[in-house]
Short mmCIF file of C-alpha atoms in Angstrom, two decimals:
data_model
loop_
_atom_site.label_atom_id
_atom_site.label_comp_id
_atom_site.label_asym_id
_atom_site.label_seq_id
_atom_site.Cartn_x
_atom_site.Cartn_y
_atom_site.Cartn_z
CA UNK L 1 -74.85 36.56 -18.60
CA UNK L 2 -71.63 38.54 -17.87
CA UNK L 3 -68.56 38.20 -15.92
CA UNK L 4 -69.83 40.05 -12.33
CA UNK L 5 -67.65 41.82 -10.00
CA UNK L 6 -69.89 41.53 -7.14
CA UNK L 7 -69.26 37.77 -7.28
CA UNK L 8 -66.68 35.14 -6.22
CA UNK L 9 -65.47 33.91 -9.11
CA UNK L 10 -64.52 29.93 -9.83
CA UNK L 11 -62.85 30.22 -13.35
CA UNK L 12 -62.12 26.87 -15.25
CA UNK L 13 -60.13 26.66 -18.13
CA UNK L 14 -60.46 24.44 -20.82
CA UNK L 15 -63.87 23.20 -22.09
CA UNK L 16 -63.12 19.98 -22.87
CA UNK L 17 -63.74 16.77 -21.15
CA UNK L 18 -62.21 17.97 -17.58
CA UNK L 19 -63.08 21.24 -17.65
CA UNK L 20 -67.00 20.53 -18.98
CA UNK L 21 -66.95 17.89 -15.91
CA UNK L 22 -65.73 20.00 -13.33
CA UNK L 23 -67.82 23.26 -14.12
CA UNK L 24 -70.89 21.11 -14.26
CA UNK L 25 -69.76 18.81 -11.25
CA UNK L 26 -69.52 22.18 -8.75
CA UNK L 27 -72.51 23.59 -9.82
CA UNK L 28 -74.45 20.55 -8.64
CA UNK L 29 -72.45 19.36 -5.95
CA UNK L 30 -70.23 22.34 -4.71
CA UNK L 31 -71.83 25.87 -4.81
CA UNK L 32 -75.05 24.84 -3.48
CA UNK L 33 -73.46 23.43 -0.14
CA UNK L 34 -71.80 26.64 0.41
CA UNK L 35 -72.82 28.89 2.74
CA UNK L 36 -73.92 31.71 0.24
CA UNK L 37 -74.41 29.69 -2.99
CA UNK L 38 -75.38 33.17 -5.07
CA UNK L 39 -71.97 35.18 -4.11
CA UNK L 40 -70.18 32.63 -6.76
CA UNK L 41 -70.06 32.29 -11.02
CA UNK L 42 -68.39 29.88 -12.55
CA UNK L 43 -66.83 31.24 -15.52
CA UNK L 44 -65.29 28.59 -18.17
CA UNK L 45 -62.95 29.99 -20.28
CA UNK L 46 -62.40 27.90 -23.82
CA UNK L 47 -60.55 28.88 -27.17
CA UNK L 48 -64.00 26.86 -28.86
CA UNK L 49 -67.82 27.13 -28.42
CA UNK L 50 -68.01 23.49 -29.02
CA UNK L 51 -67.38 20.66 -27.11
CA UNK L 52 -66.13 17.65 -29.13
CA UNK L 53 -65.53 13.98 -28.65
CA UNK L 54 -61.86 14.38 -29.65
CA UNK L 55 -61.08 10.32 -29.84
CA UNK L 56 -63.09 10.42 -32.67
CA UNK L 57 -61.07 12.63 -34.71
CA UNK L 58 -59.04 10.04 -36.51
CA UNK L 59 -62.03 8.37 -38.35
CA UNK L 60 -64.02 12.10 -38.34
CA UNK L 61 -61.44 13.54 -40.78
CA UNK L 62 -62.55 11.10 -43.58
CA UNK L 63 -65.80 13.02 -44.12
CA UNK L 64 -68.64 14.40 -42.18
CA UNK L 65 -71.02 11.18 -42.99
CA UNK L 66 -68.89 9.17 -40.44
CA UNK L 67 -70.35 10.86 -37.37
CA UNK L 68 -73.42 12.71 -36.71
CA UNK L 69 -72.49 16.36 -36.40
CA UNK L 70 -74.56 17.43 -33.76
CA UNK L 71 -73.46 14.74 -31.69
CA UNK L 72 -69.75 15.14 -32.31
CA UNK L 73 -69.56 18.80 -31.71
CA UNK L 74 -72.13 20.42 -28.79
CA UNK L 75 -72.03 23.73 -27.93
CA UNK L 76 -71.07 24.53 -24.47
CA UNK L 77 -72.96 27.32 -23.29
CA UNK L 78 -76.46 25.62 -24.57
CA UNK L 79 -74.74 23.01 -22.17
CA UNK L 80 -75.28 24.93 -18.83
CA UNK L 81 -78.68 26.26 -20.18
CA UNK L 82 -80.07 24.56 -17.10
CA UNK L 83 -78.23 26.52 -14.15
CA UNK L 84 -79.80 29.79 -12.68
CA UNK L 85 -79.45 32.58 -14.17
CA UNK L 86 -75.41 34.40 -13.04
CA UNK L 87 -74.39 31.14 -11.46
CA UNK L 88 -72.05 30.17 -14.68
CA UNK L 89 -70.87 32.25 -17.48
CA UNK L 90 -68.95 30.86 -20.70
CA UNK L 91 -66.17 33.07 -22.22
CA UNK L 92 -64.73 32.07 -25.43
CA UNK L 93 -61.21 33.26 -25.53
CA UNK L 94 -57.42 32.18 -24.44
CA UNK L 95 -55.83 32.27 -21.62
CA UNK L 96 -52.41 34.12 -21.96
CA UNK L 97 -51.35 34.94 -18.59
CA UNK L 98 -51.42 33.75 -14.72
CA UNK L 99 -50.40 35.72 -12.09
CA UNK L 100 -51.06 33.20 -9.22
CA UNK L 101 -49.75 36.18 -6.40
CA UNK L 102 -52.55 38.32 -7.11
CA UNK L 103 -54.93 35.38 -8.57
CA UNK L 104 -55.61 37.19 -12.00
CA UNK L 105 -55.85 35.27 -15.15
CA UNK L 106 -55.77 37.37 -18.70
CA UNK L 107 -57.94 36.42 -21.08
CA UNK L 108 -57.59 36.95 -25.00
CA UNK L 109 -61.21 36.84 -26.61
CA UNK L 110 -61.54 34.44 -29.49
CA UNK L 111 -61.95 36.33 -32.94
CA UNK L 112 -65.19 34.40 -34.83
CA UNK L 113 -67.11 35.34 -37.68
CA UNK L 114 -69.76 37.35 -35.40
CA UNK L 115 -67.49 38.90 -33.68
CA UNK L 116 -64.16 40.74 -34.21
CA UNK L 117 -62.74 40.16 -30.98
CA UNK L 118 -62.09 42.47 -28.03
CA UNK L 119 -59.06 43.87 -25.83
CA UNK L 120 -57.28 41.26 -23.47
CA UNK L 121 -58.55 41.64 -20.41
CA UNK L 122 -58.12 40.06 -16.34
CA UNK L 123 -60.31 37.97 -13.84
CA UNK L 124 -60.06 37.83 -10.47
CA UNK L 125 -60.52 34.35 -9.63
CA UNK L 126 -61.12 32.52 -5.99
CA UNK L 127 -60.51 29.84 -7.37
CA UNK L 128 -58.93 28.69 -11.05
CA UNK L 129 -59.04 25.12 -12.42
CA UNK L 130 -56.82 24.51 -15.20
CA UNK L 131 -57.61 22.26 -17.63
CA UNK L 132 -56.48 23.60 -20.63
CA UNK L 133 -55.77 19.90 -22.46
CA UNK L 134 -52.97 19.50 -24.96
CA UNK L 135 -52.48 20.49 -28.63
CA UNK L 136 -52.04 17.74 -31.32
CA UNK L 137 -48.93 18.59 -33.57
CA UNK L 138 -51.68 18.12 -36.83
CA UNK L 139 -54.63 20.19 -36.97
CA UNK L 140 -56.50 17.07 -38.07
CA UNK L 141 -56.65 15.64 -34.36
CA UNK L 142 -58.35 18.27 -31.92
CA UNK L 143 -58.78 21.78 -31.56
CA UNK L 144 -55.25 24.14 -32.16
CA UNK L 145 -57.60 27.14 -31.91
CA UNK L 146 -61.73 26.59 -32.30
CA UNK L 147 -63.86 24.29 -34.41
CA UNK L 148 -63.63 26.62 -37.16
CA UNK L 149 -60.35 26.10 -37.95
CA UNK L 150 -60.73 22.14 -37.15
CA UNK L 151 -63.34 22.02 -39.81
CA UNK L 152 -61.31 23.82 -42.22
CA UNK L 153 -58.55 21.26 -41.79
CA UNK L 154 -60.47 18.79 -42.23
CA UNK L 155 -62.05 20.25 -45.53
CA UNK L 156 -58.43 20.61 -46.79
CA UNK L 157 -57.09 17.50 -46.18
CA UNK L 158 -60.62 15.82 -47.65
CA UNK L 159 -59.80 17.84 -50.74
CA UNK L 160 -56.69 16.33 -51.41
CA UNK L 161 -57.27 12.52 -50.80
CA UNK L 162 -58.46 11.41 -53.50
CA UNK L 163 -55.05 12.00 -55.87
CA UNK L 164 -53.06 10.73 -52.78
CA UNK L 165 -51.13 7.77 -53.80
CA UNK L 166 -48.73 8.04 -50.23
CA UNK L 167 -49.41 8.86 -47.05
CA UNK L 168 -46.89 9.03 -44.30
CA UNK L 169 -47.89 9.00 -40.77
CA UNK L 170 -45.47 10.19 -37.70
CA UNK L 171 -46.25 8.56 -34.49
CA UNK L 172 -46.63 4.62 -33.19
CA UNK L 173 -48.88 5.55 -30.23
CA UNK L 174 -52.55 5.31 -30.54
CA UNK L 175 -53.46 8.38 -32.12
CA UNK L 176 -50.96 7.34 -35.12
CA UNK L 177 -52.18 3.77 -34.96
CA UNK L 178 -56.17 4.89 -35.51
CA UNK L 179 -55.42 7.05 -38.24
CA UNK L 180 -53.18 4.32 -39.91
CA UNK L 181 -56.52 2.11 -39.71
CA UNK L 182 -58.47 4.30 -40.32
CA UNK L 183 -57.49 5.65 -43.50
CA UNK L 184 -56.24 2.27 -44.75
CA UNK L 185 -59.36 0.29 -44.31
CA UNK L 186 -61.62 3.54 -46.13
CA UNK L 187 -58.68 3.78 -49.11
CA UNK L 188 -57.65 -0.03 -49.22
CA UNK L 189 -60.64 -1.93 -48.16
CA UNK L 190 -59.21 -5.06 -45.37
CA UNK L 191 -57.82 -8.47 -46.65
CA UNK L 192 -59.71 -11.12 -45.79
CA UNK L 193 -57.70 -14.48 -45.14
CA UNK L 194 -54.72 -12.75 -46.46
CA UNK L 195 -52.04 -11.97 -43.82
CA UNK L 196 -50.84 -8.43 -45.43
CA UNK L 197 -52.66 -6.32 -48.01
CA UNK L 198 -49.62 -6.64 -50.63
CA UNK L 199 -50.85 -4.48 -53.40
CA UNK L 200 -52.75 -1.81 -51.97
CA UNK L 201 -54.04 1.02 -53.96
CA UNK L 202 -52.79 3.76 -51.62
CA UNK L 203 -49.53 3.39 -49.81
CA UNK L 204 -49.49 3.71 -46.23
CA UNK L 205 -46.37 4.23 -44.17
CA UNK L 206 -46.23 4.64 -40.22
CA UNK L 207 -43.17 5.82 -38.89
CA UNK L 208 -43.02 4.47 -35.35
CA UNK L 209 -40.04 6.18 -32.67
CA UNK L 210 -39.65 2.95 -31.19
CA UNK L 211 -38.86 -0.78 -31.44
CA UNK L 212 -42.61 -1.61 -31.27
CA UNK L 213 -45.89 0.50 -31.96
CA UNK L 214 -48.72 1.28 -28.71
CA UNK L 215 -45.58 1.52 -25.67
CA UNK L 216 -48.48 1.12 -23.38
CA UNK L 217 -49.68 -1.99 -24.18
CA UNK L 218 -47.66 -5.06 -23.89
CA UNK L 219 -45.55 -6.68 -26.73
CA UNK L 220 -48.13 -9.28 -28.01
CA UNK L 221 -51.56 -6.61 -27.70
CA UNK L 222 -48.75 -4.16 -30.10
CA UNK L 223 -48.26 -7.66 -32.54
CA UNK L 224 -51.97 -8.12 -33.09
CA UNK L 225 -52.16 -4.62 -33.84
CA UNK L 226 -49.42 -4.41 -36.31
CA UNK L 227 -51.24 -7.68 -38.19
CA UNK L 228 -54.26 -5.23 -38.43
CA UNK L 229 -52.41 -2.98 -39.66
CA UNK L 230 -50.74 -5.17 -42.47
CA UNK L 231 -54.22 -6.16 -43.69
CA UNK L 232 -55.38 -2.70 -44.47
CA UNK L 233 -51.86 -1.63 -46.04
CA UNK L 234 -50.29 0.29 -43.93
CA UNK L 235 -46.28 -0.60 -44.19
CA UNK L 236 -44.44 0.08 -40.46
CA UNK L 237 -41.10 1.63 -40.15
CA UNK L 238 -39.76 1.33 -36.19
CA UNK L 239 -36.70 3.15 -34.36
CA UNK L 240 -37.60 5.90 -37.32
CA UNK L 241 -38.14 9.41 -36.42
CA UNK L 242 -39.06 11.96 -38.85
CA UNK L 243 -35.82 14.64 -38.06
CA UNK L 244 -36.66 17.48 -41.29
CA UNK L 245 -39.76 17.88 -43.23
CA UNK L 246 -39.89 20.22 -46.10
CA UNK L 247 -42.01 22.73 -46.64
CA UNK L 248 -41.71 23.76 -43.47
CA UNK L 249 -45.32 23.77 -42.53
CA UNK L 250 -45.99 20.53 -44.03
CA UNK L 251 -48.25 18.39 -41.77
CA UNK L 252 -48.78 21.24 -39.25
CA UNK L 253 -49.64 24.36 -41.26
CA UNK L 254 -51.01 22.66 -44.36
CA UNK L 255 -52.47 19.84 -44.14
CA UNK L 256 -52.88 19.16 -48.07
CA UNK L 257 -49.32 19.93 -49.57
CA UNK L 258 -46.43 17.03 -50.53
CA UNK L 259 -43.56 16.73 -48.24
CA UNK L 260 -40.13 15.75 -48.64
CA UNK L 261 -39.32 13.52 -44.95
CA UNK L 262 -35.94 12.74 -43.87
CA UNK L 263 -35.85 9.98 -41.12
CA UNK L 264 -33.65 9.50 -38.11
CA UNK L 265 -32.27 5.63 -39.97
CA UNK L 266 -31.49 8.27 -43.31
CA UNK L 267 -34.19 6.79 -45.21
CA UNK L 268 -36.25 10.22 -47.49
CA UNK L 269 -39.57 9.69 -48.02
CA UNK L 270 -41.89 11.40 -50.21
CA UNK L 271 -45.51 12.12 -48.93
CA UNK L 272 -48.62 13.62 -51.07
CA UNK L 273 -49.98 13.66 -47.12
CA UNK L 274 -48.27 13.82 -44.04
CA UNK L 275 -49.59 14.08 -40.78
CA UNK L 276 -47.78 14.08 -37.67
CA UNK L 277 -49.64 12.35 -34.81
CA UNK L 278 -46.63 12.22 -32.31
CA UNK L 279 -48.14 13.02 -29.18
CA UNK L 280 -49.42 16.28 -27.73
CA UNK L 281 -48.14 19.13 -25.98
CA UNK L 282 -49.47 20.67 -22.72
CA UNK L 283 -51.33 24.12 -23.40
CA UNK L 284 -49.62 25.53 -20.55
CA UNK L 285 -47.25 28.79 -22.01
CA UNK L 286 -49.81 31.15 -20.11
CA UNK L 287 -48.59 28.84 -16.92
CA UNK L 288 -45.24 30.52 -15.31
CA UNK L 289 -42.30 28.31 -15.79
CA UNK L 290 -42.14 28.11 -11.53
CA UNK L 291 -45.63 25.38 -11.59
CA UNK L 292 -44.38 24.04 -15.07
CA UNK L 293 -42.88 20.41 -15.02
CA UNK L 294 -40.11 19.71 -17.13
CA UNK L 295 -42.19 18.27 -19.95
CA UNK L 296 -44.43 21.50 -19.95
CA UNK L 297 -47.53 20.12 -17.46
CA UNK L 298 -48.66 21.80 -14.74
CA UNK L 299 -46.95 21.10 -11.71
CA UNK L 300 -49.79 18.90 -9.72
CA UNK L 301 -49.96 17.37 -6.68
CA UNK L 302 -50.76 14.19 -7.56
CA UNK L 303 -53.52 12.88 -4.72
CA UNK L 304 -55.23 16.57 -3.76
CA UNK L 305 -54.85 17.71 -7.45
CA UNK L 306 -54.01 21.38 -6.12
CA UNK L 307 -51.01 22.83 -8.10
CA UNK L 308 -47.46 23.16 -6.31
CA UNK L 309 -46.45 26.68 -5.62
CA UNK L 310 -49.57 28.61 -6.99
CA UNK L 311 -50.89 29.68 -4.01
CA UNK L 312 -54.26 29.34 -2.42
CA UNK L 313 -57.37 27.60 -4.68
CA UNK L 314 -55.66 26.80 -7.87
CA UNK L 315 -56.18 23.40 -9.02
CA UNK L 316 -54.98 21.35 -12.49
CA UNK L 317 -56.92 18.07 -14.13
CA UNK L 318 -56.68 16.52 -17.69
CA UNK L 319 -53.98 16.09 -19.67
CA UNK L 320 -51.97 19.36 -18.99
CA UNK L 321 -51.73 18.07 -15.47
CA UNK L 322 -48.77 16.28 -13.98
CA UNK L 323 -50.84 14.17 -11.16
CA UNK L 324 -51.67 11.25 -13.70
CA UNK L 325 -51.11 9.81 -17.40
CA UNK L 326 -53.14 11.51 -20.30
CA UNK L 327 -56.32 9.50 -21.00
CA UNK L 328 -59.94 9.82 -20.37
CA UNK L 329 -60.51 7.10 -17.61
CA UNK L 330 -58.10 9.17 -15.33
CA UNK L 331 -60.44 12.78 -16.05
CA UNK L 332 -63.76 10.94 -15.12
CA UNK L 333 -61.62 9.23 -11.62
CA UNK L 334 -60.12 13.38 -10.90
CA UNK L 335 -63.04 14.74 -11.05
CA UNK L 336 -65.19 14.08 -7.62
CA UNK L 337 -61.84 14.15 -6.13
CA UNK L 338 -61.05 17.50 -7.21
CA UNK L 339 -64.40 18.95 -7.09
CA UNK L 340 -64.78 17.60 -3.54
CA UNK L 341 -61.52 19.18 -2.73
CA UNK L 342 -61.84 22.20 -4.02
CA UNK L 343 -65.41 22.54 -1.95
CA UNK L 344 -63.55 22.18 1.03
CA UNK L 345 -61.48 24.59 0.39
CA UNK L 346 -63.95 26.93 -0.22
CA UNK L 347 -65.68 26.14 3.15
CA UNK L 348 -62.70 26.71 4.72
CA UNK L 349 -62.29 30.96 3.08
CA UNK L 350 -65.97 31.12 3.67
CA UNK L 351 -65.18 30.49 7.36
CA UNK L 352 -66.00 26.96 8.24
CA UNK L 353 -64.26 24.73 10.59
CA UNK L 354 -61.48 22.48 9.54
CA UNK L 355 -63.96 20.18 11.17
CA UNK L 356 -66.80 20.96 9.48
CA UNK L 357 -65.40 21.07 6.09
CA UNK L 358 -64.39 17.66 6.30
CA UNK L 359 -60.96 16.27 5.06
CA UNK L 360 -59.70 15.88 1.72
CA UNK L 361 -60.10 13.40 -0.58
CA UNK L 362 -57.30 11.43 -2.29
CA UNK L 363 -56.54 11.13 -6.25
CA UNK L 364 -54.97 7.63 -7.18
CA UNK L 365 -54.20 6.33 -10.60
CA UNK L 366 -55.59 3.18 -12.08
CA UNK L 367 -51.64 2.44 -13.31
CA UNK L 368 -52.64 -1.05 -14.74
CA UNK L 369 -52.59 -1.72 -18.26
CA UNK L 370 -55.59 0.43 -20.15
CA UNK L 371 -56.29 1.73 -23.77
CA UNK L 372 -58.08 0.34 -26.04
CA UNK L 373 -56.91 0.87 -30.11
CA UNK L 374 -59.61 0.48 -32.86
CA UNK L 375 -58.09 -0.39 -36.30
CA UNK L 376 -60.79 0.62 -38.88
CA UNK L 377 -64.19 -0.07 -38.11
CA UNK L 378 -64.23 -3.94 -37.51
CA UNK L 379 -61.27 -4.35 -35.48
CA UNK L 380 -59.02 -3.04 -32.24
CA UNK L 381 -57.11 -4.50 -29.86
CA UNK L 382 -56.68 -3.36 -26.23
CA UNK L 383 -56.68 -3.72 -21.92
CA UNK L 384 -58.48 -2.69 -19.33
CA UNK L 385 -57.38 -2.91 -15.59
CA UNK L 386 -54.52 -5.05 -16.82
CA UNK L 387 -56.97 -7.79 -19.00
CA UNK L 388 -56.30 -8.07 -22.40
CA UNK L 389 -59.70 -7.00 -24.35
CA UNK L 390 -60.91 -8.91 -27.12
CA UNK L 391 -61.11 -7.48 -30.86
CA UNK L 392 -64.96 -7.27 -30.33
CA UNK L 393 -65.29 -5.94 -27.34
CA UNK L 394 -62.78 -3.41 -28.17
CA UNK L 395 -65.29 -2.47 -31.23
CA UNK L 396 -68.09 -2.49 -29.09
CA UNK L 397 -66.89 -0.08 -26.63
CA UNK L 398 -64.76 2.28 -28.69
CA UNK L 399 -64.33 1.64 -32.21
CA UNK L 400 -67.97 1.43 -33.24
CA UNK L 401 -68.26 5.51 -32.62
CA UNK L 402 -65.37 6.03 -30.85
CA UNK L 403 -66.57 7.04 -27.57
CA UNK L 404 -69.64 9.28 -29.29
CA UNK L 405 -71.98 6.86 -27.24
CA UNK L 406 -71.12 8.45 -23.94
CA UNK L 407 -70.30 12.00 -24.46
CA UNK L 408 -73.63 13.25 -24.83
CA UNK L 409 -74.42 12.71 -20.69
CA UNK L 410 -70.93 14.20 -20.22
CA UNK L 411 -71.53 17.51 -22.28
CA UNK L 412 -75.09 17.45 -20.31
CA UNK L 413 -73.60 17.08 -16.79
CA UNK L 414 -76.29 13.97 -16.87
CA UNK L 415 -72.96 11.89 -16.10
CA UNK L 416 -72.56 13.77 -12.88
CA UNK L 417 -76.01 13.89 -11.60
CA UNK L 418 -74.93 12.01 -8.57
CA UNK L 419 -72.38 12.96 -5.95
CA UNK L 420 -69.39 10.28 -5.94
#
C-alpha cells in the first residue's frame, strides 16, 4: 500500500522497539476511537526492513548459530500484515529533514539490492513520532544503516577472529561489559575455582572512562562484575580513554583491521580488533538544532512526551528522546502514555471537546536502580527497582537469549493487545 494524499497521515520514525510499539499501539487503541478511523495511515519510516532484538548483538556477532535468525531479525511490514488494508504503510528510507512549521518530513529511500533507490521526497504529517533510536559508534552493535550492512560487519569481524591474539574494547558501560564476556568466555573458556583466568589464550583488554565499570549500578554490583570478567580474561584498564586510533576508520569503518590506540593515562596499545562500544549517539541531525538538547536528543517534555517548540502533534520516545534514560523498561512505560496522548490530541483537531477527549496522561521514570549485565552465558549481575538481582536470575531473564524471549509479541503488537 502507498503513501495516500487523501489521508491524515501519523508518520513514526524509527522501527525499532518504540517506534514498532507505538505504530502498532495506535492502530489498536487510537485510530479506531476516532471519529473517522479510515481518513488516517500510519506510515513508519525505518532505514531497515527488519526489526531486531538489538541487546543481543554482543553475543550475535560471534556467529549466526548463537541465535535463531528468524527470531532475531523480523521483518516489519509482514509485522502489520494484520491491519486493513491503507490503514499503515512501511517506508524504508531516512529521514533527513523536519520542517516542524509546515509539518513536512523528507524522506531519503533506502538503496537495497532490489531496488536502486528513488528521489528524496516530503510527507505531510498530522502527526510525527520520532523515534529514531541511537547509533552505536561500532557497526557490530545495531543498525548504522540496514541489516545488510549489520550482517556484513558481522561477517568481517567473524573472518578475522580466529588469528586475533588482542582485542581491545572501548567502553565500561554495559554494552562494553557484554562484549568483554562475551567474547572472553567463547575464546578463553571461564575459570572454574580460579579467581582470574591468568594465561588466557586471547588477550582481552577493556578500557573503562571511569574509576569503576557499569556507572549505573552501584560499587559492589560493578565488583562482582569485574570478578566475572577476570575469570574469562578480560584485563580492565579504568580512568583510560582511547584519545587517537590509527587507521582512522579502525573500529568504526573496518571492523577487521589492527589498530594502533593511544590512551588518555599515555599507555599505546596494539589491537588485531578493536571495537568501540562507548555509548550511542542520538539519530537526530534531520532534527533542527532549536528541539535538539545539548547532548543531541530531542528536546522532550518529559511527562506528556510532546516535543518542546515543534509545534502542534509532534511527539519523541526511545532513546533519542530527552524525557527519560536510554533503556528498554522506560520504551514499554512511554508507550500507553504517549499513544494515549497523542489520541487526545487528535480528538481534539478532529473537533472534540476538551471534555470529551479526556485529559492527558503523565510519563514518570522508574529512576531506581535497573539493568541487568550478562557476562557470557552462565553469569550476570544486575538490579531491578533498586534490588540487587542474583547471578541466576539475571541469566534467566536476560543472558540466556538476551531478551529474544520477549520480542517476538513486541514485533507482533501481541504485547499491546490490551489498552493500559
Amino acid at each position: 500500500m502507498a503513501i495516500t494524499n487523501d489521508k491524515k497521515k501519523i508518520v513514526v520514525l524509527g522501527g525499532s522497539y518504540a517506534g514498532v510499539s507505538t505504530a502498532h499501539y495506535l492502530l489498536k487503541h487510537a485510530i479506531p476511537k476516532l471519529p473517522d478511523p479510515k481518513s488516517y495511515q500510519i506510515v513508519l519510516i525505518s532505514t531497515s526492513s527488519q526489526a531486531m532484538c538489538r541487546p543481543a548483538a554482543p553475543r550475535a556477532l560471534i556467529s549466526d548459530t548463537m541465535f535463531p535468525q528468524d527470531k532475531l531479525f523480523v521483518g516489519i511490514q509482514k509485522s502489520f500484515s494484520q491491519y486493513a488494508s491503507g490503514s499503515f504503510v512501511f517506508e524504508q528510507g531516512t529521514a533527513t529533514a523536519l520542517d516542524y512549521e509546515n509539518q513536512t518530513v523528507s524522506v531519503l529511500p533506502v538503496k537495497t539490492d532490489n531496488s536502486s533507490g528513488s528521489a528524496e521526497f516530503k510527507i505531510n504529517y498530522h502527526a510525527l513520532v520520532i523515534a529514531t533510536g541511537a547509533s552505536t559508534p561500532s557497526p557490530l552493535l545495531g543498525f548504522t544503516r540496514d541489516e545488510t550492512v549489520l550482517k556484513s560487519s558481522w561477517a568481517a569481524f567473524r573472518g578475522a577472529l580466529p588469528k586475533a591474539k588482542h582485542i581491545v574494547i572501548a567502553g565500561g558501560g554495559a554494552s562494553g561489559v557484554e562484549v568483554a564476556g562475551e567474547l572472553g568466555e567463547h575464546l578463553n573458556g571461564r575459570a572454574g575455582w580460579r579467581s582470574t583466568l591468568s594465561d588466557p589464550k586471547v588477550r582481552i583488554t577493556l578500557l573503562s572512562g571511569g574509576a569503576r565499570i557499569l556507572p549505573y549500578l552501584r560499587p559492589a554490583i560493578a565488583q562482582t562484575a569485574e570478578a566475572y570478567l577476570a575469570k574469562v580474561g578480560v584485563r580492565i584498564v579504568h580512568n583510560a580513554r582511547v584519545t587517537t586510533v590509527s587507521p582512522g576508520g579502525a573500529g568504526t569503518g573496518d571492523v577487521a583491521v589492527n589498530a594502533t590506540l593511544a590512551l588518555s593515562n599515555g599507555e599505546m596499545l596494539q589491537a588485531d580488533l578493536y571495537i568501540p562500544a562507548t555509548g550511542a549517539v542520538p539519530n537526530t541531525k534531520f532534527v533542527p538544532e532549536t528541539v535538539r538538547c545539548p547532548d543531541g536528543r530531542v528536546n522532550t517534555h518529559a511527562s506528556t512526551l510532546r516535543v518542546i517548540g515543534a509545534g502542534e502533534r509532534v511527539y519523541s520516545i526511545g532513546d533519542v528522546s530527552s524525557a527519560a534514560r536510554p533503556a528498554v523498561h522506560n520504551i514499554t512505560s512511554m508507550v500507553p502514555v504517549l499513544c494515549a496522548n497523542i489520541k487526545r490530541d487528535l480528538l481534539l483537531a478532529a473537533g472534540v471537546s476538551a471534555q470529551a477527549a479526556g485529559e492527558d496522561r503523565t510519563f514518570e521514570e522508574d529512576t531506581r536502580e535497573t539493568q541487568l549485565v550478562p557476562v557470557g552465558k552462565s553469569k550476570g549481575v544486575g538490579a531491578a527497582m533498586g534490588m540487587r538481582v542474583p547471578s541466576f536470575l539475571v541469566w534467566l531473564i536476560k543472558g540466556r537469549d538476551y531478551w529474544l524471549w520477549t520480542t517476538g509479541n513486541l514485533w507482533s503488537g501481541k504485547q499491546w493487545a490490551k489498552e493500559s
